[in-house]
XYZ file of C-alpha atoms in Angstrom:
356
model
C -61.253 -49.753 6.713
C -62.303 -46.368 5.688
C -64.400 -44.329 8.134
C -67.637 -43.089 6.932
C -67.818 -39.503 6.092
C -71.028 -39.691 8.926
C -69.185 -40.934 11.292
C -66.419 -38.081 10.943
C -68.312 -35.796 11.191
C -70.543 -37.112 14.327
C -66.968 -37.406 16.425
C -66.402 -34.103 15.686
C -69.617 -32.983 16.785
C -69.361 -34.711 19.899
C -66.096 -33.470 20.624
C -66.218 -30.157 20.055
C -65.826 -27.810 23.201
C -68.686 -25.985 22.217
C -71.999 -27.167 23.250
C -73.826 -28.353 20.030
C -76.397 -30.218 20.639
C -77.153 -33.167 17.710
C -80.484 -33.801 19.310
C -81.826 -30.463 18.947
C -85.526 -29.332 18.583
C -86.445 -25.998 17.754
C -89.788 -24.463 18.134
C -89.721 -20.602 17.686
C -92.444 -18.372 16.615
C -92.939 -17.048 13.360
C -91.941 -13.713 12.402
C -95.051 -11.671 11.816
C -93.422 -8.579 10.084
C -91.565 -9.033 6.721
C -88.940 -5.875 6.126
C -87.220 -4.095 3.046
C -83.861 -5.276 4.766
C -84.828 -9.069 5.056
C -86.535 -8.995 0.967
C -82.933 -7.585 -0.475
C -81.175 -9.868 1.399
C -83.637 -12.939 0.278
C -82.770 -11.226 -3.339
C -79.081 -11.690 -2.547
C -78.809 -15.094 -1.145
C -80.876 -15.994 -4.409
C -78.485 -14.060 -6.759
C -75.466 -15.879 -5.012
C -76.667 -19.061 -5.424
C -76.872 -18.663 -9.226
C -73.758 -17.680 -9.860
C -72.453 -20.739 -8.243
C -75.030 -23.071 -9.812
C -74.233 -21.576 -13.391
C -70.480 -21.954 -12.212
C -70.490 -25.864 -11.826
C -72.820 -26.154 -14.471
C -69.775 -25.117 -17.177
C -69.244 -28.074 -19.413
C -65.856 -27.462 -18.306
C -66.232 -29.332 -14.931
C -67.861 -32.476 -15.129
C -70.131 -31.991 -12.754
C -73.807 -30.918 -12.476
C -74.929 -29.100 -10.093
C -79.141 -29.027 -8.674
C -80.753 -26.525 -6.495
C -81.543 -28.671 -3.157
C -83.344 -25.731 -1.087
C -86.459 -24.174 -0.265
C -87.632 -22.515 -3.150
C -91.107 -20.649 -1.088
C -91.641 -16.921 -1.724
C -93.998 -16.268 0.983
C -92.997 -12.896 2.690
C -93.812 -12.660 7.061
C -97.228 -10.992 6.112
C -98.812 -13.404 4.443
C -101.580 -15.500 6.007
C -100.091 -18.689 4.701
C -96.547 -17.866 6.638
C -97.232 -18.910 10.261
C -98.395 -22.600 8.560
C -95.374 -22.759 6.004
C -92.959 -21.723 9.341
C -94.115 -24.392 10.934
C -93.765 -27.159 8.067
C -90.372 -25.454 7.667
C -89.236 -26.081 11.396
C -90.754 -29.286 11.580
C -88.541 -30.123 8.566
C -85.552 -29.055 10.102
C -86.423 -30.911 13.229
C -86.507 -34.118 11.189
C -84.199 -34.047 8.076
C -82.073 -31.222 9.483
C -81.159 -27.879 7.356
C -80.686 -28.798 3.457
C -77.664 -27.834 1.463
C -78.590 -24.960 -1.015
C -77.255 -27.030 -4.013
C -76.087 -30.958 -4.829
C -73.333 -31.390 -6.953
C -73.337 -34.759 -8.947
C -71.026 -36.316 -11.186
C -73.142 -36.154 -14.619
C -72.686 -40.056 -15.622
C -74.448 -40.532 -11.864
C -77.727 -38.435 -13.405
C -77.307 -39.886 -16.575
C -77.635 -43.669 -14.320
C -80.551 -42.340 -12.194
C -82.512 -41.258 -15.041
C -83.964 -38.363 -12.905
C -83.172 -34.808 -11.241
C -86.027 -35.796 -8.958
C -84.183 -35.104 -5.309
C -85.860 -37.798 -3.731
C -83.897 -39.627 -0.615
C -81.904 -42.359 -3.117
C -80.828 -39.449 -5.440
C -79.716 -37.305 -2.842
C -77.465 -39.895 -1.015
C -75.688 -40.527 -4.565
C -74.477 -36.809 -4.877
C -70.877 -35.919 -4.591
C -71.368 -32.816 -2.287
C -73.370 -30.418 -0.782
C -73.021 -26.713 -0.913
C -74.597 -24.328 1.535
C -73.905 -21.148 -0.177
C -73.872 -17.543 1.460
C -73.956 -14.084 0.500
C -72.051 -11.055 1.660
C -72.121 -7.452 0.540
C -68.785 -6.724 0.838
C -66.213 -6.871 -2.211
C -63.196 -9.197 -1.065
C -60.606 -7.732 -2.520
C -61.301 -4.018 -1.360
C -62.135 -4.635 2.118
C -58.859 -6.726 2.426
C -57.085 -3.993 0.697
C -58.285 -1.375 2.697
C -57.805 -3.438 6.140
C -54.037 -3.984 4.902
C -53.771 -0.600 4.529
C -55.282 0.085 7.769
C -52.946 -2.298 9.830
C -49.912 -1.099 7.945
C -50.469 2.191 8.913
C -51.317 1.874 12.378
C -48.075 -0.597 12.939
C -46.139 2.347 11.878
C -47.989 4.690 13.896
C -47.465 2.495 17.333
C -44.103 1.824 16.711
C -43.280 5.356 15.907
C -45.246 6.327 19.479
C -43.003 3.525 20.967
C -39.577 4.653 20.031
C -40.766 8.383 21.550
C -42.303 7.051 25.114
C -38.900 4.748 25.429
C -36.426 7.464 24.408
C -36.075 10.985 26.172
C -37.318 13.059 27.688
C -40.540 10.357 27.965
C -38.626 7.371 28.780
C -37.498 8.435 32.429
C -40.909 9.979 33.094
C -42.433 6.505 32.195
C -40.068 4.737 34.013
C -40.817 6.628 37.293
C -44.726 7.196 36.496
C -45.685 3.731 35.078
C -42.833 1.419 35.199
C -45.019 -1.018 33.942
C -45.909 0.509 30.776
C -42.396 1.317 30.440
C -41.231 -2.495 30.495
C -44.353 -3.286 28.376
C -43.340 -1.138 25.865
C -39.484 -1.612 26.027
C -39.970 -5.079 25.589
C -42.259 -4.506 22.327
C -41.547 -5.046 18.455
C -43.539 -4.418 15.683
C -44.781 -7.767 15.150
C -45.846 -8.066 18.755
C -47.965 -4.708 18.432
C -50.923 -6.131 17.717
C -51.199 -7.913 20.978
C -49.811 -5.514 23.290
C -52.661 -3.940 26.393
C -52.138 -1.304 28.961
C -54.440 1.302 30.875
C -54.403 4.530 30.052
C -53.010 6.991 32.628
C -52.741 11.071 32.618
C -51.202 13.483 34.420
C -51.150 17.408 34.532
C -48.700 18.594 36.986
C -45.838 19.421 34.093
C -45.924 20.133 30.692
C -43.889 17.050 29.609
C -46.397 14.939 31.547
C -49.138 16.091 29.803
C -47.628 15.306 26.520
C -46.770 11.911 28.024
C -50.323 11.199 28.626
C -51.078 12.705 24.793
C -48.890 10.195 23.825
C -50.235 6.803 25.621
C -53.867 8.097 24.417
C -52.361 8.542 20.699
C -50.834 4.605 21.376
C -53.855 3.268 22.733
C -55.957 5.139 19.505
C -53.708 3.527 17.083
C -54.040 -0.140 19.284
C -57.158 -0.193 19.021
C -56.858 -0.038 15.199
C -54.135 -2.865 14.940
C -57.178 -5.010 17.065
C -59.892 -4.671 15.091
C -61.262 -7.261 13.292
C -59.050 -6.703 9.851
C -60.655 -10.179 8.178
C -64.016 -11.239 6.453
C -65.734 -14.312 7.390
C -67.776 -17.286 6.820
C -70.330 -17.436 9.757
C -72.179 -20.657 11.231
C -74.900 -20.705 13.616
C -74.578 -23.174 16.710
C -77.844 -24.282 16.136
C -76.936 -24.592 12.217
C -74.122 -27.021 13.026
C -76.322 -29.409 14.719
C -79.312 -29.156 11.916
C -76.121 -29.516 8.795
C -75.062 -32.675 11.332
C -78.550 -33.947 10.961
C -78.803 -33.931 7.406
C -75.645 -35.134 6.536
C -76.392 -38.221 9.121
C -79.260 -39.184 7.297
C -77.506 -38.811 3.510
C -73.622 -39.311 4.379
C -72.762 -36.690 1.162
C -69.495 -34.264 1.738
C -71.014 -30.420 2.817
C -69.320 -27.109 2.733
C -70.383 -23.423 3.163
C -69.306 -21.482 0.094
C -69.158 -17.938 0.722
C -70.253 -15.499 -2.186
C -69.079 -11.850 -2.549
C -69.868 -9.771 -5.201
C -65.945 -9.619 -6.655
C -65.362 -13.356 -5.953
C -66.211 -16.462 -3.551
C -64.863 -18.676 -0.927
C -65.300 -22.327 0.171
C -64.374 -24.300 3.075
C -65.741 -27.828 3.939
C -67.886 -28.578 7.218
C -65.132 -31.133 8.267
C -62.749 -28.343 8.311
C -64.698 -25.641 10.065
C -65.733 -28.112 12.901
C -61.772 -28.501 13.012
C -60.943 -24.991 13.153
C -63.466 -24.268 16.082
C -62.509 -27.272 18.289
C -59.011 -26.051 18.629
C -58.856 -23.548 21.587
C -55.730 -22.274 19.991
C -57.670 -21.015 17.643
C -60.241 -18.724 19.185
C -58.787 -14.929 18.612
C -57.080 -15.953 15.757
C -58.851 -18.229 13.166
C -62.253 -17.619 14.355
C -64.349 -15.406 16.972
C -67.325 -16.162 18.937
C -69.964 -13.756 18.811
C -73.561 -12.903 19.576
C -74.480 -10.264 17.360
C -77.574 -8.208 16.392
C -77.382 -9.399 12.485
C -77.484 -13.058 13.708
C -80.387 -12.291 15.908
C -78.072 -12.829 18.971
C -77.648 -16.004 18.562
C -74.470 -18.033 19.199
C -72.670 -17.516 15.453
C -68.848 -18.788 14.861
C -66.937 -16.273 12.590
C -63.985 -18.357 10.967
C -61.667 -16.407 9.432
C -61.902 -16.476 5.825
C -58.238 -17.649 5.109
C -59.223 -21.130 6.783
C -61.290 -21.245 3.192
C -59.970 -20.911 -0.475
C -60.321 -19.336 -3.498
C -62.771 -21.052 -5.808
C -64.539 -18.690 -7.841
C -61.843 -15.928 -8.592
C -63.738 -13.316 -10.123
C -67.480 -12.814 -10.706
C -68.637 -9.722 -12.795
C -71.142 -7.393 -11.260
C -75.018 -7.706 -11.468
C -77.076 -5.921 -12.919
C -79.253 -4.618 -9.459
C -83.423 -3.287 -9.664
C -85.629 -1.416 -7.166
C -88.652 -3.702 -6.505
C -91.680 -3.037 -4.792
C -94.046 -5.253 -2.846
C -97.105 -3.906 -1.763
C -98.033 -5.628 1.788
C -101.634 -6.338 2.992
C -102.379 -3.616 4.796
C -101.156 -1.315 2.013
C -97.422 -0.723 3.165
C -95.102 -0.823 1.127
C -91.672 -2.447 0.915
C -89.073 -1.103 -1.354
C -85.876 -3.021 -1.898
C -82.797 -4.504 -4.309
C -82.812 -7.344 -6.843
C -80.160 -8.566 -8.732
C -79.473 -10.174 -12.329
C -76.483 -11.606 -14.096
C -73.074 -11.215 -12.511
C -70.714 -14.232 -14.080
C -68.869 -16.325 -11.981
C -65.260 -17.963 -12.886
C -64.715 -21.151 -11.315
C -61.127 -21.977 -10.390
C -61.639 -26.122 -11.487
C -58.732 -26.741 -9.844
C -59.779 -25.996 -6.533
C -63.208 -27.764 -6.789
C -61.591 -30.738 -7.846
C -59.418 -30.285 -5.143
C -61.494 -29.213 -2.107
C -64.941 -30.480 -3.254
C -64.441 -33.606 -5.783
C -61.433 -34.701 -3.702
C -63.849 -35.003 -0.211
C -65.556 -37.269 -1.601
């Protein structure tokens, strides 16, 4: 007997090591100051989510895709914000978060006679799509973090080869026989991974080039562990609101991750998978508590847990707007129009049609 997709995803949710917490209830206070930052990214998210809606909407694919979110405009300083904030959070406290866009199978419309997303049309979609933005072009930042690792591999290993050959390696050995096995032991491919504190001494010229030496390793270190990969990023709290939804509607969901060369997708199932596998953390996904997620508790899965599905997406046209705010301030930011996107129908049939 097959599962229910519900139920899947519930066990997950349960299981996971992290504390989500289904039964959630959130009650924070409205934000009482809109910004030129939050208004461009608004324009972003919105630009994003076109590009995938006119994407599945290609005759090509079948499929129809509806925009299932919030559609309000109202900006922090408007008088009618604090009451839609709290109709918004009450919502999410009930239904959980909705999925940016439904993707149906168009015979399924054509049977419904309606695009009318009441509760009995949204349980018959096929998926749904949280889509998110990202200013960052995909293939240049993973070109230029390739680059980056490549040359600091050589870098280290070229350090490595001096501090274990003379006249370093006997120094070492007496000095910091520790570092000395550390780095005896080391290959290039175990680099990446390899920690030590730094030491320095004066008494000799030699030893002071010893100690230039560890500071130029650690340096180039420190590049090898930097974060070299993009992400797709889920809130704690988000996982427990998407849980909500999909426990009242039982319809497939996946974060799709737009950038402004191409996107990414990865379903919910997987990403609950990927973060409930300690083996992962470090590798396939980080834990963080950052400034841009408002400190909150954020998972950043690394983006090759996802695939490919829009493989090019020409650039937008972009616009300085202007909104004047109550008081008379005013907020200056970035729209954006057009930019094509190329779905890749294999892998939605694959990753998105096939979860269903």
């Amino acid at each position: 007997m097959k599962v229910a997709y519900k139920d899947v995803i519930r066990d997950l949710v349960v299981s996971c090591p992290f504390p989500i917490d289904p039964d959630i209830q959130l009650s924070g206070r409205a934000p009482s100051m809109a910004s030129s930052q939050f208004l461009t990214n608004k324009e972003q998210g919105e630009w994003a989510e076109e590009v995938v809606l006119r994407a599945i909407n290609d005759p090509a694919s079948g499929y129809v895709a509806l925009k299932a979110g919030r559609s309000d405009s109202i900006s922090a300083d408007d008088p009618r914000f604090p009451q839609f904030f709290a109709a918004y959070q009450a919502e999410l406290n009930d239904l959980g978060k909705r999925p940016d866009i439904l993707v149906y199978e168009s015979a399924v419309l054509d049977d419904l006679h309606t695009t009318k997303l009441d509760d009995a049309t949204i349980s018959r979609a096929t998926a749904a799509i949280e889509v998110r933005s990202s200013s960052f072009l995909a293939t240049k930042y993973n070109e230029f973090t390739s680059a980056r690792t490549n040359q600091a591999t050589r870098e280290s290993e070229r350090i490595r080869r001096e501090l274990t050959a003379p006249p370093f390696e006997a120094l070492l050995l007496e000095k910091a026989p520790g570092i000395h096995e550390i780095l005896a032991n080391a290959t290039p491919d175990t680099l990446r991974d390899l920690s030590f504190r730094s030491r320095r001494w004066s008494s000799s010229q030699t030893l002071r080039d010893l100690s230039d030496r560890l500071r130029e390793l650690k340096a180039q270190l420190a590049l090898l562990q930097k974060r070299d990969h993009l992400s797709i990023t889920p809130k704690l709290e988000d996982i427990a609101l998407v849980d909500r939804w999909i426990q009242r509607y039982d319809v497939p969901h996946f974060y799709l991750q737009v950038f402004f060369d191409k996107a990414y997708i990865i379903s919910f199932k997987s990403i609950l998978q990927t973060i409930s596998d300690p083996s992962n953390e470090g590798e396939m996904f980080s834990v963080e508590e950052d400034v841009k997620n408002q400190h909150k508790t954020t998972f950043k899965v690394d983006l090759r847990a996802a695939r490919e599905i829009i493989g090019r997406i020409d650039m937008p046209d972009h616009h300085s707007e202007m909104r004047e705010l109550n008081r008379g301030r005013l907020l200056f930011y970035v729209s954006f129009t057009g930019g094509k996107g190329y779905l890749d129908l294999e892998v939605f049939m694959e990753e998105v049609i096939g979860a269903h």
